Coordinates of C-alpha atoms in Angstrom, one line a residue:
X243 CA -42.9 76.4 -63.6
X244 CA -44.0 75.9 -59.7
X245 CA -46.2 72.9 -59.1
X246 CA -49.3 73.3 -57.0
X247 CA -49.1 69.6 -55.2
X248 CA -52.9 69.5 -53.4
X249 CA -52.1 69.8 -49.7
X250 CA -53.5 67.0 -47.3
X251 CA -53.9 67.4 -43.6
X252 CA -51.7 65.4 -41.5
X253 CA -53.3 63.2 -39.0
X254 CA -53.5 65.4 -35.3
X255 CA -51.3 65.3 -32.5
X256 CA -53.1 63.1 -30.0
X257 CA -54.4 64.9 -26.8
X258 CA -54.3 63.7 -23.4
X259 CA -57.6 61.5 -23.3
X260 CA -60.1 60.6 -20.6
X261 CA -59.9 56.8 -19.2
X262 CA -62.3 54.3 -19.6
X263 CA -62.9 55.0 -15.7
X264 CA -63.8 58.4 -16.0
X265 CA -65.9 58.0 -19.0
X266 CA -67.8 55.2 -17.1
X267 CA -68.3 57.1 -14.3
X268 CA -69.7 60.1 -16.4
X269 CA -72.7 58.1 -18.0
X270 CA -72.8 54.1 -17.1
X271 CA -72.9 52.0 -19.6
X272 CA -76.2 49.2 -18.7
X273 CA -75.6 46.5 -21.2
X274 CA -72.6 44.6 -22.0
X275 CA -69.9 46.4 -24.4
X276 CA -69.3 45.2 -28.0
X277 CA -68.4 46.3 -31.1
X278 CA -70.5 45.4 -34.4
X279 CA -68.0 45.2 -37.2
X280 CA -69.3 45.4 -40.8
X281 CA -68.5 43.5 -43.5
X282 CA -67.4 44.2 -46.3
X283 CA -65.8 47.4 -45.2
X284 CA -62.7 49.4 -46.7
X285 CA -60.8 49.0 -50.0
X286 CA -62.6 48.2 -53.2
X287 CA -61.3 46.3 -56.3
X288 CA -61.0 49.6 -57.9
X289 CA -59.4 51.4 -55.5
X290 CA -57.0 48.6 -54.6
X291 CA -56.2 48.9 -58.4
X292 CA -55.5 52.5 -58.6
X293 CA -52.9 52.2 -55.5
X294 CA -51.5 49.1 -56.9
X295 CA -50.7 51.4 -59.7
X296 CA -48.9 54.0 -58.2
X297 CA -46.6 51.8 -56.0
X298 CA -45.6 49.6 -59.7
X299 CA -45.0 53.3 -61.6
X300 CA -43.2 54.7 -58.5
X301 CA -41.1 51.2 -58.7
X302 CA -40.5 50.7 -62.2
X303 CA -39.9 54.1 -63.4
X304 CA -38.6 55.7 -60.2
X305 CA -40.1 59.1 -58.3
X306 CA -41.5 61.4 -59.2
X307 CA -44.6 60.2 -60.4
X308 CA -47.1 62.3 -61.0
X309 CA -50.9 61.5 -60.0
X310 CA -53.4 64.3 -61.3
X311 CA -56.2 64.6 -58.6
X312 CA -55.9 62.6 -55.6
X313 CA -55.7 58.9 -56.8
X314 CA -58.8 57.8 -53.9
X315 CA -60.4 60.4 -51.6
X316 CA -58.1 59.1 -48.4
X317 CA -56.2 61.3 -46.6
X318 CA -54.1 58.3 -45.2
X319 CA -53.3 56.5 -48.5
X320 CA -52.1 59.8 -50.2
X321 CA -49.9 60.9 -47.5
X322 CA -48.0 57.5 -47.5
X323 CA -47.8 57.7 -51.3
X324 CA -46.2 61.1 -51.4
X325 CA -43.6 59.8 -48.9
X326 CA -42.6 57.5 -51.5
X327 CA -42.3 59.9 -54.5
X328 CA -45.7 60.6 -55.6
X329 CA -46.8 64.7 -56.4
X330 CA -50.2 65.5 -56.5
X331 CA -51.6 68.0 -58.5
X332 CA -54.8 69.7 -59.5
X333 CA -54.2 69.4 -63.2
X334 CA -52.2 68.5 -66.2
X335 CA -50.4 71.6 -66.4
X336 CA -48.4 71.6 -63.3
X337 CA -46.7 68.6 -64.8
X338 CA -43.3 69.2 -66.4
X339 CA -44.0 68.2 -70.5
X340 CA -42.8 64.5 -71.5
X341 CA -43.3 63.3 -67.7
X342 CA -45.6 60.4 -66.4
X343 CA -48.8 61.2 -65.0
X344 CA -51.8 59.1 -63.8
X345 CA -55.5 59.1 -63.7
X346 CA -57.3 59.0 -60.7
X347 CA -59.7 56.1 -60.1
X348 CA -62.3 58.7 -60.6
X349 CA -62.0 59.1 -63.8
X350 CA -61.5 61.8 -66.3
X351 CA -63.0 63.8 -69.2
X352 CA -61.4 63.6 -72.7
X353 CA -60.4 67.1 -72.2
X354 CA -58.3 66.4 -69.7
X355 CA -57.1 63.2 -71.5
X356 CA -56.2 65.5 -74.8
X357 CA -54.5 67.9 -72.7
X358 CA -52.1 65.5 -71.1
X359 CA -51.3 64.7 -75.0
X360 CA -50.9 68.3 -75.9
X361 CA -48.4 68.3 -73.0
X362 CA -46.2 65.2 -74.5
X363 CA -46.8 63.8 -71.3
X364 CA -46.9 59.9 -70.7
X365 CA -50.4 58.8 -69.1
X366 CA -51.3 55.6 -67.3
X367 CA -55.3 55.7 -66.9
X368 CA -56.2 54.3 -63.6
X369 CA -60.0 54.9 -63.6
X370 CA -61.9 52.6 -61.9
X371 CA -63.5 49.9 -64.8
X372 CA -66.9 50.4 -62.4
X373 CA -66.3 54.5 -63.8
X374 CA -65.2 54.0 -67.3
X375 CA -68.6 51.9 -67.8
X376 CA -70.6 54.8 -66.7
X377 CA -68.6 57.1 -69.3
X378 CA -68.9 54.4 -72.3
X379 CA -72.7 54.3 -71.5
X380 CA -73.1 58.5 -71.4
X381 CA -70.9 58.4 -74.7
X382 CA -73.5 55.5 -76.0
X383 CA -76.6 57.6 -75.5
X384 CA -75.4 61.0 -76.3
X385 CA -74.6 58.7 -79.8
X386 CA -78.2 58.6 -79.9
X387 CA -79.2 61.5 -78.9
X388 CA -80.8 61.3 -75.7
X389 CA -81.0 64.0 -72.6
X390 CA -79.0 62.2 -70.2
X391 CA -80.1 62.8 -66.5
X392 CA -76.3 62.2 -64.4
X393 CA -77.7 61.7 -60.4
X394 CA -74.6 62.9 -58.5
X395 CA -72.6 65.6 -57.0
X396 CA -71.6 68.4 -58.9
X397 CA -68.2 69.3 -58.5
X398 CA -67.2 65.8 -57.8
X399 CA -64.0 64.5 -60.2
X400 CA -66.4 61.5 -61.2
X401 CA -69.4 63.4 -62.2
X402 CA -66.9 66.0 -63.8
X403 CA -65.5 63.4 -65.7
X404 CA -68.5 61.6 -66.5
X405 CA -70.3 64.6 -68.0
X406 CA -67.2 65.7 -70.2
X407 CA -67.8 62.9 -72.2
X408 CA -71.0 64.4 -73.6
X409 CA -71.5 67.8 -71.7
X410 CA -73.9 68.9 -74.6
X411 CA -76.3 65.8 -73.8
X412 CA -76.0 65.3 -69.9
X413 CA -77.4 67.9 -67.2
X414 CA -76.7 66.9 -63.4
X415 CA -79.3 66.1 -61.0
X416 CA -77.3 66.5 -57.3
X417 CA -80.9 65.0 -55.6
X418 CA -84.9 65.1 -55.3
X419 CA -84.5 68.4 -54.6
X420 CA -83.4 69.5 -58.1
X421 CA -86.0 67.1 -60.1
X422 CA -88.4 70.0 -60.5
X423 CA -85.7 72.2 -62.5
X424 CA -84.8 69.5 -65.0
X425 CA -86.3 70.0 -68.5
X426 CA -85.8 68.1 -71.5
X427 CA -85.8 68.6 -75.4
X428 CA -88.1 64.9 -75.6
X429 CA -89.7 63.7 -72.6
X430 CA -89.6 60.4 -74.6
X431 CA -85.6 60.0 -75.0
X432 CA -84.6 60.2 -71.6
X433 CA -82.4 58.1 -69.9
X434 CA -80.6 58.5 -66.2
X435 CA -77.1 57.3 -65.1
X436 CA -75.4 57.9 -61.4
X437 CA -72.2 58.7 -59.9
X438 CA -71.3 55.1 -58.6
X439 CA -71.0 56.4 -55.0
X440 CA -74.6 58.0 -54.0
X441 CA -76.6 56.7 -51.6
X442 CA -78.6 53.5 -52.9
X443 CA -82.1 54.5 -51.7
X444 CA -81.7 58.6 -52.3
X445 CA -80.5 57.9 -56.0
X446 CA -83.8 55.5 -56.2
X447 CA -85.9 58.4 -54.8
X448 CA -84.3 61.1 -57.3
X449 CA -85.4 58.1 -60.4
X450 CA -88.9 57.7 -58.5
X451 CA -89.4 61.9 -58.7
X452 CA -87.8 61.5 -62.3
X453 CA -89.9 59.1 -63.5
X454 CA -93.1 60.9 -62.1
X455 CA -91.9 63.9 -64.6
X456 CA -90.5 61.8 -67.2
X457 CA -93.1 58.4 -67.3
X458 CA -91.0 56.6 -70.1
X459 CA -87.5 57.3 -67.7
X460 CA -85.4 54.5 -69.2
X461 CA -82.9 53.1 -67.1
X462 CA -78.9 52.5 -67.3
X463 CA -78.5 49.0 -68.6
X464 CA -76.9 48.1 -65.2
X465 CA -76.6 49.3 -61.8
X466 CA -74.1 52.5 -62.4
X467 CA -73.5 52.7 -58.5
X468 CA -70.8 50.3 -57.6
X469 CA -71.1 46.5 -56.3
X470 CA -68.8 48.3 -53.0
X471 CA -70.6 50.8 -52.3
X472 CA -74.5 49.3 -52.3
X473 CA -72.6 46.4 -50.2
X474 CA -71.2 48.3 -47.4
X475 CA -74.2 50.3 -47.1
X476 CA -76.3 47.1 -46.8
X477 CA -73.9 46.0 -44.1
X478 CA -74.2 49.2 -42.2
X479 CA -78.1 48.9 -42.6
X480 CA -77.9 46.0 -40.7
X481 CA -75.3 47.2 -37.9
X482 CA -77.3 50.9 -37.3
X483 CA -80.6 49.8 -35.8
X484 CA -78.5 47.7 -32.7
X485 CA -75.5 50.8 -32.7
X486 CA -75.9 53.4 -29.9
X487 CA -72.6 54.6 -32.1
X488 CA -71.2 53.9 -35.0
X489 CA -67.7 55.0 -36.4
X490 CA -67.2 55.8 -40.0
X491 CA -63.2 55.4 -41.2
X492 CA -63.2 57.3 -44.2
X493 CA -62.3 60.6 -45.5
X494 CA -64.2 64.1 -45.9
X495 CA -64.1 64.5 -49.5
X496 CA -65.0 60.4 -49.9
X497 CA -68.4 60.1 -50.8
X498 CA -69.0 56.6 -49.8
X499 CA -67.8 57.4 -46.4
X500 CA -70.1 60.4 -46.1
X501 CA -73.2 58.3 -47.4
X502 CA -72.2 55.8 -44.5
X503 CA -72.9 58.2 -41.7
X504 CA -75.8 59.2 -43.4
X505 CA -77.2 55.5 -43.6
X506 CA -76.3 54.6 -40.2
X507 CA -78.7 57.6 -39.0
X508 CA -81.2 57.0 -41.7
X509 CA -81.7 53.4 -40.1
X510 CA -81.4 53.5 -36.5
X511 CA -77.7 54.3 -35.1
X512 CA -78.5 57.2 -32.3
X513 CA -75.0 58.6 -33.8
X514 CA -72.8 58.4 -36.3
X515 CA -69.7 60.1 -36.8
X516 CA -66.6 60.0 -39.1
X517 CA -62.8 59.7 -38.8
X518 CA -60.0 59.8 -40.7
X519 CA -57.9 58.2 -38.0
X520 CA -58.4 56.3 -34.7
X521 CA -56.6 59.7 -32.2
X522 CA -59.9 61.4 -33.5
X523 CA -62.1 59.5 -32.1
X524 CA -63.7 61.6 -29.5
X525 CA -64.2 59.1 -26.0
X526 CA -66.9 61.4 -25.3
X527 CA -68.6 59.2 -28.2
X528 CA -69.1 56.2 -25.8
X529 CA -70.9 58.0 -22.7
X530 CA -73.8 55.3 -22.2
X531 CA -72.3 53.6 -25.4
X532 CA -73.1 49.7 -25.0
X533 CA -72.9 49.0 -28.8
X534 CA -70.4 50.5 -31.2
X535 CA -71.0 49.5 -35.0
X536 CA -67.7 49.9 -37.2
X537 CA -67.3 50.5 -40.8
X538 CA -64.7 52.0 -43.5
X539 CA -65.3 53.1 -47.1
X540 CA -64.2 52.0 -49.7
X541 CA -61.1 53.5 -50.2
X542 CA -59.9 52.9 -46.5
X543 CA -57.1 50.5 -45.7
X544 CA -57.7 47.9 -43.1
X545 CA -54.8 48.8 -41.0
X546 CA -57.0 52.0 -39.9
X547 CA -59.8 50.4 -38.8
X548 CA -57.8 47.6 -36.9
X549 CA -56.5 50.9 -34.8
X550 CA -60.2 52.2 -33.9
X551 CA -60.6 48.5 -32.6
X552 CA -57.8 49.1 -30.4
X553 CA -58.9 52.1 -29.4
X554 CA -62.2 50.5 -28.3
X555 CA -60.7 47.7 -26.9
X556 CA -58.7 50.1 -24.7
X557 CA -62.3 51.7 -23.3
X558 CA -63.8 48.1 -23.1
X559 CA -65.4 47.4 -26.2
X560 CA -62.9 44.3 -26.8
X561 CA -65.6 42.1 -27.6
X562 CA -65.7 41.9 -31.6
X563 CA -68.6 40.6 -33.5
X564 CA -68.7 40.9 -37.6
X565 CA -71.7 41.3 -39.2
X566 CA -71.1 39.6 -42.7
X567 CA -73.8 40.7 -45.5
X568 CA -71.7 39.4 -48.7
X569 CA -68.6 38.0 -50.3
X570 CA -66.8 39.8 -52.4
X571 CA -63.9 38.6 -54.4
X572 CA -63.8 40.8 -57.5
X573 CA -60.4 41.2 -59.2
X574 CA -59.4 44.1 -61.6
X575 CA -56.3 43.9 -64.3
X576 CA -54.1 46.8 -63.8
X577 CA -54.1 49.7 -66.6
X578 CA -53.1 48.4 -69.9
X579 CA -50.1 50.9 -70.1
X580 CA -48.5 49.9 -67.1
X581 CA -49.1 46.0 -67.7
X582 CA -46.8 46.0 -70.6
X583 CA -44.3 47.4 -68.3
X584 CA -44.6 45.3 -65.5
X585 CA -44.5 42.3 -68.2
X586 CA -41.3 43.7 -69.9
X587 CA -39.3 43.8 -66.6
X588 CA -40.5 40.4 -65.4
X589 CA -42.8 41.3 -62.7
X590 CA -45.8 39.6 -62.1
X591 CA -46.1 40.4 -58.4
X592 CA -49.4 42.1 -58.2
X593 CA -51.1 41.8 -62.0
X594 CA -54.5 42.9 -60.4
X595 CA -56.1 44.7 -57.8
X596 CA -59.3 43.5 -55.2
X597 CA -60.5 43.1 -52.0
X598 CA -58.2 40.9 -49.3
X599 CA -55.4 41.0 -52.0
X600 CA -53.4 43.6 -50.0
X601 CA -51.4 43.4 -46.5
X602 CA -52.9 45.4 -43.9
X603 CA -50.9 48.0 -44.0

């Protein structure tokens, strides 16, 4: 049997770039330079669990390890844990029977989780506690037979996941766009739930189009989009209206990061653009640039944004100013089935997983 490890680009090899000179001298820059750094910014408690996860099992029971899906949507973190033993794959079959295989933090359905059983294979579940409420609540109301309206992006492993657990009761709504194609068995047993990565004020605008269709809409019994995600776009709400630019660290196929370009433009950044790594920053970007807001999502190491800030130190944008919106100190127990390992050998080293927990590196 040949596995089918998902491929991730590797970072490009830097070109030869313009100097802060020559940018200068194409389009002067009036005000003094500065960068606006967000905060909070980068890793979540979720995601810092998930990686935590995959560095114990690659430690305690030796490569290879195998991760089904990548374990968070950056390019960066899963390139540095396959060079320390971890495959990827798309799915349970592509892992040899009676092997160890973890969960992403997105979560999965119990299809996937019986098939990893019919396999033999050993599991640790690192979905993210923020994801696995969102699946006990769509398992909850498909108990009681409600149409569950799931706000998110088809396709995506946490919607996928989410609306296995009761694919008979739960239809998808990827936006306002789709809210006039949703029907219902019982306009009076509706409830909605969300991926817990959309946008904050489009996911309120799908509900507000919902609830014009469905008047007794009943809500989740808590936010389903995560404390992380509604925090760094706050902070970015709060950098974009003073940002001729602002940079985005975070991957393609992260939807946080996505959603964090989108609110910087939504609120007043004149651009916005995303990276994946500090050599693609483009110095074209900072043509007439005076302010340069900064951000990461949520499944972004530090270490990445620290080399943007070099970057735009190098180009004159040394002076760093963080724009603070909240605290967060949330802390997440690692999955049950590799605790009992961990506590077997001895190792207490890193029992949980949250934000400023981890080096930056």
């Amino acid at each position: 049997m040949t596995s089918a490890a998902i491929s991730v680009p590797m970072p490009s090899i830097p070109r030869k770039r313009r100097t802060r000179e020559e940018v200068e001298a194409a389009a002067p820059v009036a005000a003094p330079k500065k960068v606006l750094l967000a905060a909070p910014r980068g890793y979540c408690a979720g995601v810092d669990r998930a990686v935590i996860a995959v560095e114990k099992a690659l430690e305690h029971y030796g490569p290879p390890v195998y991760v089904r899906k990548q374990i968070v949507h950056n390019v960066h973190v899963v390139t540095s844990l396959e060079e320390k033993g971890a495959i990827f794959v798309e799915e349970n079959d592509e892992v040899p029977e009676g092997a160890l295989v973890i969960f992403s933090a997105h979560g999965v359905s119990p299809a996937v989780v019986q098939s990893a059983e019919d396999r033999g294979l050993r599991t640790i579940d690192a979905t993210c506690p923020l994801v696995t409420k969102v699946h006990r609540e769509a398992v909850r109301f498909a108990k009681d037979d409600y149409d569950i309206l799931l706000i998110g992006h088809e396709g995506h492993e946490e919607v996928e996941g989410t609306a296995g657990e009761a694919p008979e009761h739960i239809q998808i709504v990827n936006g306002p766009h789709e809210v006039d194609q949703v029907t219902v068995r019982d306009p009076n047993k509706v409830i909605w739930l969300s991926q817990t990565t959309l946008s904050v004020d489009e996911t309120m605008e799908t509900v507000r189009l919902l609830r014009q269709k469905f008047p007794t809409l009943q809500d989740p019994p808590s936010d389903d989009i995560c404390y992380a995600t509604t925090n760094r776009q706050v902070a970015i709400k709060k950098v974009a209206p003073q940002a001729d630019l602002v940079i985005v660290v975070g991957s393609a196929n992260s939807s946080n990061s996505v959603r964090l370009v989108e609110v910087a433009l939504e609120y007043g950044a004149k651009r916005s653009e995303r990276v994946d790594y500090a050599n693609q920053v483009d110095e074209a970007w900072f043509e007439g640039v005076a302010t340069v807001g900064v951000t990461s999502g949520a499944s972004v190491p530090e270490v990445l944004v620290q080399d943007v800030l070099r970057l735009l130190a190098d180009y004159g944008y040394g002076d760093v100013q963080e724009v603070v919106t909240a605290e967060e100190d949330l802390l997440f127990s690692l999955p049950k089935e590799l605790r009992a390992t961990l506590k077997a050998a001895g190792d207490s080293s890193r029992a949980l997983g949250g934000r400023g927990n981890r080096p930056l590196s």
